[in-house]
Amino acid sequence: MSELPLSFRFAGRELRSGVAGFRIFLACLALGVAAIAAAGSTAEAFRRGLASEAREILGGDLRVSVEGRRFTAADRARFAALGATAYAVASMAMAETATGERRLVELRGVSGSYPLAGTVEITGAASLAEAFRPVGDAAGAAVEQTLLDRLNLKLGDRFLVGEAPFVARAVLVSEPDRLGRGFALGPRVLTTVEAVEKGGFLQEGLPDTGETVRIALRPDLASNASVDRLVKGLQARGFSARGRNDAAAGIKRLIDQLEYFLGFIGLASLVAGGLGVAGAVSAYLEQRKASIAILKALGAEAR
Amino acid sequence: MFDASTTTPLSLDAVTLTLPSAAGPVEILRGVSLTVEPGERVAVVGPSGSGKSSLIAVAAGLEQPTSGAVRLFGQDLGRLSEDGRAKLRRGKVSLVFQSFHLLPNMTAEENVSAPLEIAGRSAAAKTAREWLDRVGLSERLRHYPHQLSGGEQQRVALARALAIQPELLFADEPTGNLDAANASGVADLMFELVAETGAALVLVTHDPALAARADRQIVMGGGLVVDPA
């Protein structure tokens, strides 16, 4: 210790009384720095995750929708020229069992090529095609477990959606594009486009009539710049279109807001830490006034 | 005219000290003149509030006078900064207080070695141990002030003051907080060690017996030297 400069030797002796007065200040600093670092790294991790899963979240390279109507034959031909297509229709409807149990569901019909990206997880059936196979006059459907539980159904049971009969042939666990579609008001019932059409849910003029197509672009059109250009072109034609570069805008906004929020908490903690610094140093110096005076009386200079 | 030589440890010339208070300015010292020669032992006596302790604070450069001149070893303290005054005290001037004023986070040995280290003296710890042995505290080297009795703390303070071999020692009521037995022991030790080191002594005390041991007594009253004896 004797080889240390005088000021360090004396500071070391003075610190024997501990750093109790600095605990809150140190905690504020640690919390602030940790919150800011966590906000940045967590948000970045989410963004990277979204970017790597963008195609699955969107269900393809492009998603194009119309509301209040179906796509025309010309639209379909234009989409087919861009690459592989998978169509989907959806409608909110009331599901009902023979015993009178009722539940609002999201009825979704998909074309045979669905999904273009990722996989649909189901249990109780080997494939979507098997799940969708009709039983008599009832269309096959994959339904969420919550619907089975709510309606006291088991796989193989019949139920009605509106007036259309369905049979639950598989349990729907997950769809790759669920995140990109936002939240649903009821359990999902996944079936074919034809089954939804047959149920009368897609008549023009009904408020939730609409159609979505997901497109896996041809290799020569699959660059990011090309995707952005196609999105703009489709939007100019009156379609609601989104590319894989902006697969989940809502989630991105949420992440941005989360980052701002955590960053703000971190800054607030640092400000509190700064006030803590002033308080702790002031209190510490107040406690040490007598010692400082004694050292000065012994001949110590300020530095 | 003030013409103290540079070897004169302490000279005060018409020193006044006025301090502000809620009730208005208070005149603590009202023109004190005093000279202390090398090796001289001067006792300052007088009633409480007469300005004895303020005299020591001003003389040691701990307090700036309102007017007048204070010279320590020929240097006008009024021309020095706080650091300059501290530097002038270093190694030459020591103080012993009624309330001991030991550094609470340092052991007895570190308290005694502190002024030696500040003055850049070599073998500070060894010297500190020798002086603590001189004051009978060789068994208390590692004890902190709160682990020592009042008499022991004052003996540590005395060792701290004298280990540096000062040329001038200020002692402000050094026995004021001690019982009779301890007071007598500390006083004996102080005069013995001052005689041994040849330091000049300015001793503030209420104790007539202690004051009588000095070479000269000055009596203060109302901020003035009323009897320069």
XYZ file of C-alpha atoms in Angstrom:
532
model
C 0.000 0.000 0.000
C 2.903 2.366 0.777
C 3.931 2.537 -2.892
C 0.538 3.979 -3.844
C 0.206 7.757 -4.194
C -0.751 9.507 -0.952
C -4.242 10.432 -2.170
C -5.019 6.771 -3.025
C -3.716 5.552 0.336
C -5.874 8.044 2.207
C -8.894 7.388 -0.045
C -8.528 3.648 0.596
C -8.517 4.253 4.343
C -11.507 6.585 4.113
C -13.496 4.001 2.113
C -13.225 1.537 4.983
C -16.509 2.952 6.182
C -18.070 1.347 3.091
C -20.069 2.567 0.121
C -23.464 2.402 1.825
C -24.377 5.932 0.771
C -23.728 5.104 -2.842
C -25.914 1.978 -3.074
C -29.023 3.675 -4.467
C -26.931 5.663 -6.908
C -25.117 2.542 -8.089
C -28.425 0.656 -8.371
C -29.943 3.464 -10.477
C -26.942 3.519 -12.765
C -26.998 -0.266 -13.163
C -30.746 -0.295 -13.808
C -30.547 2.548 -16.323
C -27.662 1.091 -18.276
C -29.216 -2.393 -18.188
C -32.614 -1.098 -19.368
C -31.108 0.842 -22.265
C -28.885 -2.067 -23.269
C -31.765 -4.539 -22.900
C -34.114 -2.323 -24.922
C -31.678 -2.098 -27.809
C -30.619 -5.731 -27.839
C -34.137 -7.124 -27.332
C -35.597 -4.961 -30.082
C -32.756 -5.897 -32.417
C -33.242 -9.593 -31.661
C -36.971 -9.276 -32.448
C -36.247 -7.414 -35.681
C -33.760 -10.043 -36.794
C -36.225 -12.781 -35.913
C -38.940 -11.053 -37.913
C -36.603 -10.517 -40.866
C -35.540 -14.171 -40.930
C -39.148 -15.386 -40.688
C -40.632 -12.688 -42.916
C -41.617 -15.026 -45.745
C -43.347 -17.463 -43.383
C -45.092 -14.635 -41.521
C -46.436 -13.241 -44.767
C -47.101 -16.679 -46.264
C -45.075 -15.915 -49.393
C -43.186 -13.063 -51.030
C -46.308 -10.969 -51.628
C -49.714 -10.765 -50.034
C -52.474 -9.040 -51.971
C -56.003 -8.475 -50.692
C -59.296 -7.040 -51.843
C -62.260 -6.159 -49.661
C -65.939 -6.351 -50.521
C -65.339 -8.536 -53.557
C -63.404 -11.522 -54.910
C -60.493 -11.353 -57.321
C -61.476 -11.287 -60.996
C -60.230 -13.777 -63.532
C -57.922 -11.078 -64.901
C -56.504 -10.493 -61.433
C -55.898 -14.188 -61.008
C -54.169 -14.417 -64.364
C -51.928 -11.472 -63.460
C -50.993 -13.106 -60.144
C -50.351 -16.448 -61.755
C -47.880 -14.761 -64.075
C -45.846 -13.607 -61.038
C -45.379 -17.065 -59.519
C -47.120 -19.727 -57.452
C -50.324 -18.531 -55.783
C -52.360 -19.556 -52.758
C -55.782 -18.003 -52.230
C -57.564 -17.556 -48.945
C -60.929 -16.233 -47.883
C -62.158 -15.586 -44.377
C -65.338 -14.718 -42.586
C -66.465 -14.329 -38.990
C -69.361 -16.708 -38.397
C -71.243 -18.530 -35.645
C -70.448 -22.184 -35.053
C -73.163 -24.324 -33.486
C -73.456 -27.956 -32.410
C -76.467 -30.231 -32.514
C -76.904 -29.623 -28.758
C -77.170 -25.873 -29.305
C -73.668 -24.864 -28.094
C -72.609 -21.737 -30.010
C -69.333 -19.934 -30.526
C -68.107 -17.148 -32.805
C -65.336 -18.489 -35.062
C -63.014 -17.253 -37.766
C -63.847 -19.411 -40.768
C -60.959 -19.474 -43.188
C -60.837 -21.218 -46.542
C -57.565 -21.839 -48.334
C -56.752 -23.144 -51.783
C -54.963 -26.435 -52.339
C -51.526 -24.852 -52.723
C -51.639 -23.338 -49.203
C -49.196 -22.760 -47.572
C -46.577 -21.476 -49.957
C -44.103 -20.835 -47.129
C -43.767 -22.693 -43.831
C -45.997 -25.508 -42.686
C -49.397 -25.821 -41.065
C -49.183 -27.868 -37.873
C -52.143 -30.122 -37.265
C -52.787 -33.197 -35.161
C -55.344 -35.925 -35.768
C -54.813 -35.999 -39.531
C -51.792 -36.812 -41.665
C -52.161 -33.833 -43.979
C -54.261 -30.760 -44.669
C -55.783 -32.554 -47.657
C -56.921 -35.366 -45.379
C -58.246 -32.876 -42.839
C -60.244 -31.102 -45.536
C -61.763 -34.321 -47.020
C -65.578 -34.144 -46.802
C -67.640 -36.639 -44.836
C -70.963 -36.951 -46.565
C -72.378 -33.453 -47.009
C -70.037 -31.980 -44.377
C -66.777 -30.340 -45.384
C -63.659 -31.385 -43.498
C -61.992 -28.768 -41.306
C -59.027 -28.342 -38.981
C -60.214 -26.505 -35.864
C -58.469 -25.066 -32.835
C -58.575 -27.062 -29.614
C -60.355 -24.191 -27.860
C -63.331 -24.625 -30.179
C -63.487 -28.350 -29.466
C -63.348 -27.620 -25.761
C -65.929 -24.836 -25.895
C -68.427 -26.774 -27.988
C -67.735 -30.132 -26.312
C -66.695 -31.616 -29.626
C -64.194 -34.313 -30.435
C -62.519 -35.095 -33.712
C -65.033 -36.614 -36.134
C -67.994 -34.662 -34.708
C -70.186 -32.508 -36.917
C -71.051 -28.875 -36.332
C -72.594 -26.063 -38.281
C -71.012 -22.782 -39.291
C -73.956 -20.654 -40.307
C -76.042 -23.166 -42.212
C -73.067 -25.089 -43.607
C -72.188 -28.458 -42.076
C -68.562 -29.178 -41.159
C -66.800 -32.069 -39.517
C -63.784 -31.522 -37.259
C -61.131 -33.823 -38.707
C -57.941 -32.337 -37.233
C -56.783 -30.016 -34.487
C -55.215 -26.853 -35.865
C -52.049 -26.085 -33.862
C -50.446 -23.327 -35.882
C -50.359 -21.620 -39.254
C -47.139 -20.031 -40.543
C -48.856 -16.762 -41.545
C -50.877 -16.299 -38.349
C -48.653 -13.524 -36.965
C -49.004 -11.526 -40.178
C -52.807 -11.681 -40.042
C -53.191 -10.190 -36.593
C -55.490 -11.424 -33.840
C -58.762 -13.301 -34.339
C -62.023 -12.733 -32.509
C -62.722 -16.436 -32.185
C -61.166 -19.864 -32.611
C -60.048 -20.587 -36.130
C -61.704 -23.088 -38.436
C -59.501 -23.881 -41.424
C -61.091 -25.476 -44.476
C -61.153 -25.077 -48.259
C -62.130 -21.979 -50.249
C -64.874 -24.081 -51.882
C -66.380 -25.021 -48.531
C -66.539 -21.359 -47.480
C -68.062 -20.401 -50.836
C -70.605 -23.199 -50.509
C -71.644 -21.926 -47.090
C -72.657 -18.623 -48.654
C -70.179 -16.493 -46.715
C -68.593 -14.769 -49.713
C -71.467 -13.033 -51.403
C -70.675 -9.629 -52.802
C -71.869 -6.831 -50.549
C -71.376 -8.702 -47.262
C -69.152 -6.614 -45.016
C -66.402 -9.163 -44.509
C -66.356 -10.571 -48.009
C -62.879 -10.380 -49.425
C -60.045 -12.456 -50.696
C -56.321 -12.673 -50.217
C -53.695 -14.197 -52.426
C -50.179 -15.059 -51.373
C -47.613 -15.267 -54.112
C -44.272 -17.055 -54.158
C -42.524 -14.984 -56.778
C -40.631 -16.431 -59.726
C -36.856 -16.402 -59.069
C -36.333 -13.540 -61.522
C -38.827 -11.385 -59.577
C -37.795 -12.387 -56.062
C -35.256 -9.677 -55.239
C -36.123 -7.214 -52.461
C -36.200 -4.317 -54.934
C -38.522 -6.251 -57.212
C -40.831 -7.087 -54.292
C -41.038 -3.418 -53.327
C -41.712 -2.402 -56.928
C -44.488 -4.996 -57.292
C -46.077 -3.898 -54.006
C -46.186 -0.277 -55.195
C -47.596 -1.296 -58.574
C -50.341 -3.399 -56.971
C -51.216 -0.669 -54.502
C -51.523 1.747 -57.409
C -54.084 -0.604 -58.928
C -56.219 -0.404 -55.801
C -55.123 -3.586 -54.107
C -54.013 -3.818 -50.524
C -50.551 -5.277 -50.965
C -47.629 -6.069 -48.688
C -44.214 -7.554 -49.448
C -41.983 -9.775 -47.338
C -39.795 -6.719 -46.597
C -42.668 -5.352 -44.528
C -44.193 -8.614 -43.403
C -45.468 -7.593 -39.993
C -45.698 -3.816 -39.837
C -47.796 -3.902 -36.671
C -45.263 -6.032 -34.857
C -42.470 -3.755 -36.057
C -44.310 -0.746 -34.693
C -44.816 -2.576 -31.407
C -41.111 -3.373 -31.208
C -40.201 0.242 -31.954
C -42.565 1.434 -29.253
C -41.211 -1.158 -26.814
C -37.695 0.036 -27.558
C -38.663 3.672 -26.980
C -40.480 2.749 -23.784
C -37.605 0.717 -22.331
C -35.149 3.382 -23.460
C -37.221 6.011 -21.703
C -37.268 3.934 -18.523
C -33.497 3.595 -18.809
C -33.032 7.331 -19.273
C -35.349 8.047 -16.361
C -33.286 5.671 -14.227
C -30.102 7.423 -15.307
C -31.606 10.796 -14.433
C -32.605 9.391 -11.052
C -29.068 8.010 -10.825
C -27.700 11.469 -11.609
C -29.762 12.977 -8.814
C -28.570 10.076 -6.671
C -24.982 10.999 -7.524
C -25.527 14.546 -6.335
C -27.271 13.375 -3.163
C -24.807 10.609 -2.394
C -21.705 12.728 -3.029
C -23.146 15.622 -1.084
C -24.088 13.365 1.853
C -20.702 11.638 1.699
C -18.813 14.943 1.704
C -20.994 16.197 4.536
C -20.004 13.115 6.551
C -16.364 13.611 5.641
C -16.156 17.356 6.344
C -14.543 16.788 9.709
C -11.954 14.401 8.255
C -11.172 16.819 5.429
C -10.723 19.636 7.926
C -8.398 17.488 10.045
C -6.320 16.560 6.998
C -6.036 20.229 6.050
C -4.959 21.057 9.606
C -2.279 18.367 9.225
C -0.988 20.136 6.124
C -2.834 18.386 3.295
C -3.525 20.446 0.189
C -6.754 20.248 -1.808
C -5.069 18.028 -4.433
C 5.966 48.562 12.594
C 5.948 44.797 12.447
C 9.432 43.431 12.071
C 9.417 39.885 13.391
C 12.340 37.845 12.162
C 11.809 34.813 9.992
C 12.804 32.513 12.859
C 10.007 33.761 15.047
C 7.441 30.955 14.933
C 4.400 33.153 15.455
C 3.550 36.844 15.420
C 0.118 38.420 15.522
C -0.251 42.138 14.944
C -3.545 43.879 15.749
C -5.545 40.894 14.647
C -9.315 41.197 14.580
C -11.879 38.573 13.759
C -15.518 39.405 13.162
C -17.933 36.657 12.218
C -21.491 37.019 10.910
C -24.382 35.636 12.927
C -28.168 35.745 12.799
C -28.108 38.515 15.399
C -25.534 40.519 13.445
C -21.721 40.580 13.255
C -19.904 39.287 16.330
C -16.473 40.626 17.199
C -14.477 37.610 18.367
C -10.978 39.156 18.402
C -10.593 42.902 18.733
C -6.941 43.648 18.047
C -4.688 40.956 19.439
C -0.935 41.266 19.182
C 1.326 38.437 20.291
C 4.740 37.010 19.559
C 5.944 33.532 20.397
C 9.669 32.874 20.296
C 11.306 29.574 19.345
C 10.937 26.996 22.104
C 8.787 29.346 24.156
C 5.781 27.911 26.009
C 2.901 30.365 26.169
C -0.337 29.657 28.004
C -3.447 31.536 26.917
C -6.029 31.763 29.670
C -9.285 33.554 30.136
C -13.008 32.949 30.525
C -15.113 31.055 28.026
C -15.975 33.196 25.025
C -12.933 35.419 25.456
C -11.569 34.341 22.079
C -8.870 31.851 23.083
C -9.805 29.090 20.644
C -10.424 31.637 17.868
C -6.951 32.997 18.537
C -5.491 29.534 17.875
C -7.628 29.071 14.742
C -6.418 32.393 13.346
C -2.813 31.873 14.449
C -2.667 28.421 12.830
C -4.171 29.705 9.588
C -7.372 27.696 9.974
C -9.368 30.928 10.055
C -8.656 34.153 8.161
C -8.527 37.292 10.333
C -10.788 40.192 9.446
C -7.857 42.580 9.762
C -4.316 42.604 11.077
C -1.416 40.368 10.210
C -0.552 36.820 11.225
C 2.940 35.615 10.464
C 3.985 31.993 10.794
C 7.733 31.586 10.522
C 7.848 35.033 8.976
C 5.283 34.354 6.275
C 2.200 36.556 6.177
C -0.742 34.156 6.146
C -2.927 36.836 4.554
C -0.871 36.510 1.377
C -1.266 32.751 1.187
C -4.098 30.680 -0.216
C -5.743 27.939 1.828
C -3.418 25.415 0.196
C -0.464 27.727 0.805
C -1.310 27.908 4.482
C -1.678 24.119 4.647
C 1.705 23.754 2.954
C 3.286 26.155 5.445
C 1.870 24.188 8.390
C 3.090 20.929 6.911
C 5.925 19.484 8.995
C 6.273 22.652 11.100
C 3.000 23.249 12.906
C 0.892 20.748 14.845
C -2.392 21.069 16.622
C -3.946 19.208 19.546
C -7.636 19.774 20.178
C -9.897 19.298 23.162
C -12.057 16.885 21.111
C -8.998 14.951 19.844
C -10.111 15.153 16.166
C -8.580 11.858 15.143
C -9.430 10.519 11.688
C -12.220 8.017 12.481
C -11.497 5.567 9.650
C -7.807 5.272 10.390
C -6.067 3.210 13.048
C -3.964 4.802 15.770
C -0.818 4.045 13.762
C -2.299 5.538 10.583
C -3.464 8.619 12.448
C 0.045 9.243 13.727
C 1.674 8.491 10.397
C -0.777 10.711 8.422
C 1.081 14.050 8.916
C 4.392 12.297 8.309
C 3.088 10.889 5.024
C 1.633 14.273 4.043
C 5.028 15.853 4.748
C 6.679 13.160 2.616
C 8.769 11.813 5.502
C 10.281 8.381 4.979
C 9.532 5.456 7.317
C 6.329 7.132 8.446
C 4.814 3.940 9.852
C 7.956 3.093 11.803
C 8.115 6.589 13.279
C 4.407 6.409 14.120
C 4.915 3.120 15.973
C 7.860 4.604 17.920
C 5.805 7.607 18.997
C 2.836 5.493 19.982
C 5.275 3.489 22.093
C 6.463 6.753 23.652
C 2.907 7.604 24.705
C 2.329 4.062 26.022
C 0.063 2.817 23.247
C 2.251 0.240 21.531
C -0.489 -2.318 22.134
C -3.100 -0.148 20.427
C -1.528 0.363 17.012
C -4.375 -1.286 15.083
C -7.177 0.198 17.130
C -9.531 2.732 15.647
C -10.391 5.911 17.574
C -13.797 4.591 18.645
C -12.040 1.612 20.228
C -9.904 3.868 22.442
C -10.720 5.725 25.668
C -10.670 9.520 25.770
C -7.242 9.569 27.451
C -5.889 7.131 24.871
C -7.302 9.168 22.005
C -5.640 12.312 23.330
C -2.347 10.466 23.681
C -2.678 9.380 20.025
C -3.399 13.010 19.127
C -0.304 14.076 21.065
C 1.828 11.467 19.306
C 0.404 12.639 15.959
C 1.237 16.239 16.809
C 4.786 15.579 17.966
C 5.895 12.751 15.671
C 6.421 15.314 12.928
C 8.890 17.172 15.259
C 7.040 20.478 14.817
C 8.569 23.843 15.546
C 5.249 25.124 16.864
C 2.521 23.222 18.688
C -0.946 24.639 19.271
C -2.863 22.871 22.042
C -6.452 23.935 22.565
C -7.692 22.652 25.922
C -5.830 19.353 25.474
C -6.994 18.056 28.839
C -10.465 19.574 28.773
C -12.248 16.295 28.000
C -10.209 14.100 30.323
C -10.612 13.034 33.926
C -8.082 14.282 36.474
C -5.765 11.267 36.236
C -5.725 11.227 32.464
C -5.443 15.025 32.287
C -2.390 14.984 34.486
C -0.773 12.176 32.481
C -1.414 13.872 29.139
C -0.158 17.249 30.438
C 3.038 15.684 31.801
C 3.582 13.901 28.530
C 2.967 17.027 26.486
C 5.410 19.220 28.415
C 7.990 16.440 28.484
C 7.806 15.863 24.730
C 7.678 19.566 23.888
C 10.816 20.090 25.969
C 12.454 17.176 24.230
C 11.607 18.360 20.696
C 12.251 22.036 21.442
C 8.945 23.049 19.905
C 7.293 26.317 20.808
C 3.935 25.814 22.504
C 0.762 27.863 22.496
C -1.499 26.291 25.092
C -5.092 27.346 25.621
C -6.376 26.177 28.970
C -8.741 26.882 31.807
C -6.552 24.976 34.198
C -4.413 27.415 36.278
C -2.047 24.604 37.292
C -1.452 23.675 33.678
C -1.041 27.299 32.645
C 1.493 27.792 35.457
C 3.788 25.264 33.816
C 4.204 27.568 30.787
C 7.021 30.114 30.487
C 4.505 32.925 30.039
C 0.772 33.415 30.467
C -1.423 35.840 28.606
C -4.925 36.528 29.772
C -7.700 37.190 27.302
C -11.030 38.864 27.882
C -13.616 40.128 25.450
C -11.475 39.420 22.408
C -8.476 41.317 23.729
C -5.258 40.466 25.537
C -6.009 42.031 28.877
C -2.845 40.925 30.622
C 0.193 40.180 28.501
C 2.110 39.056 31.626
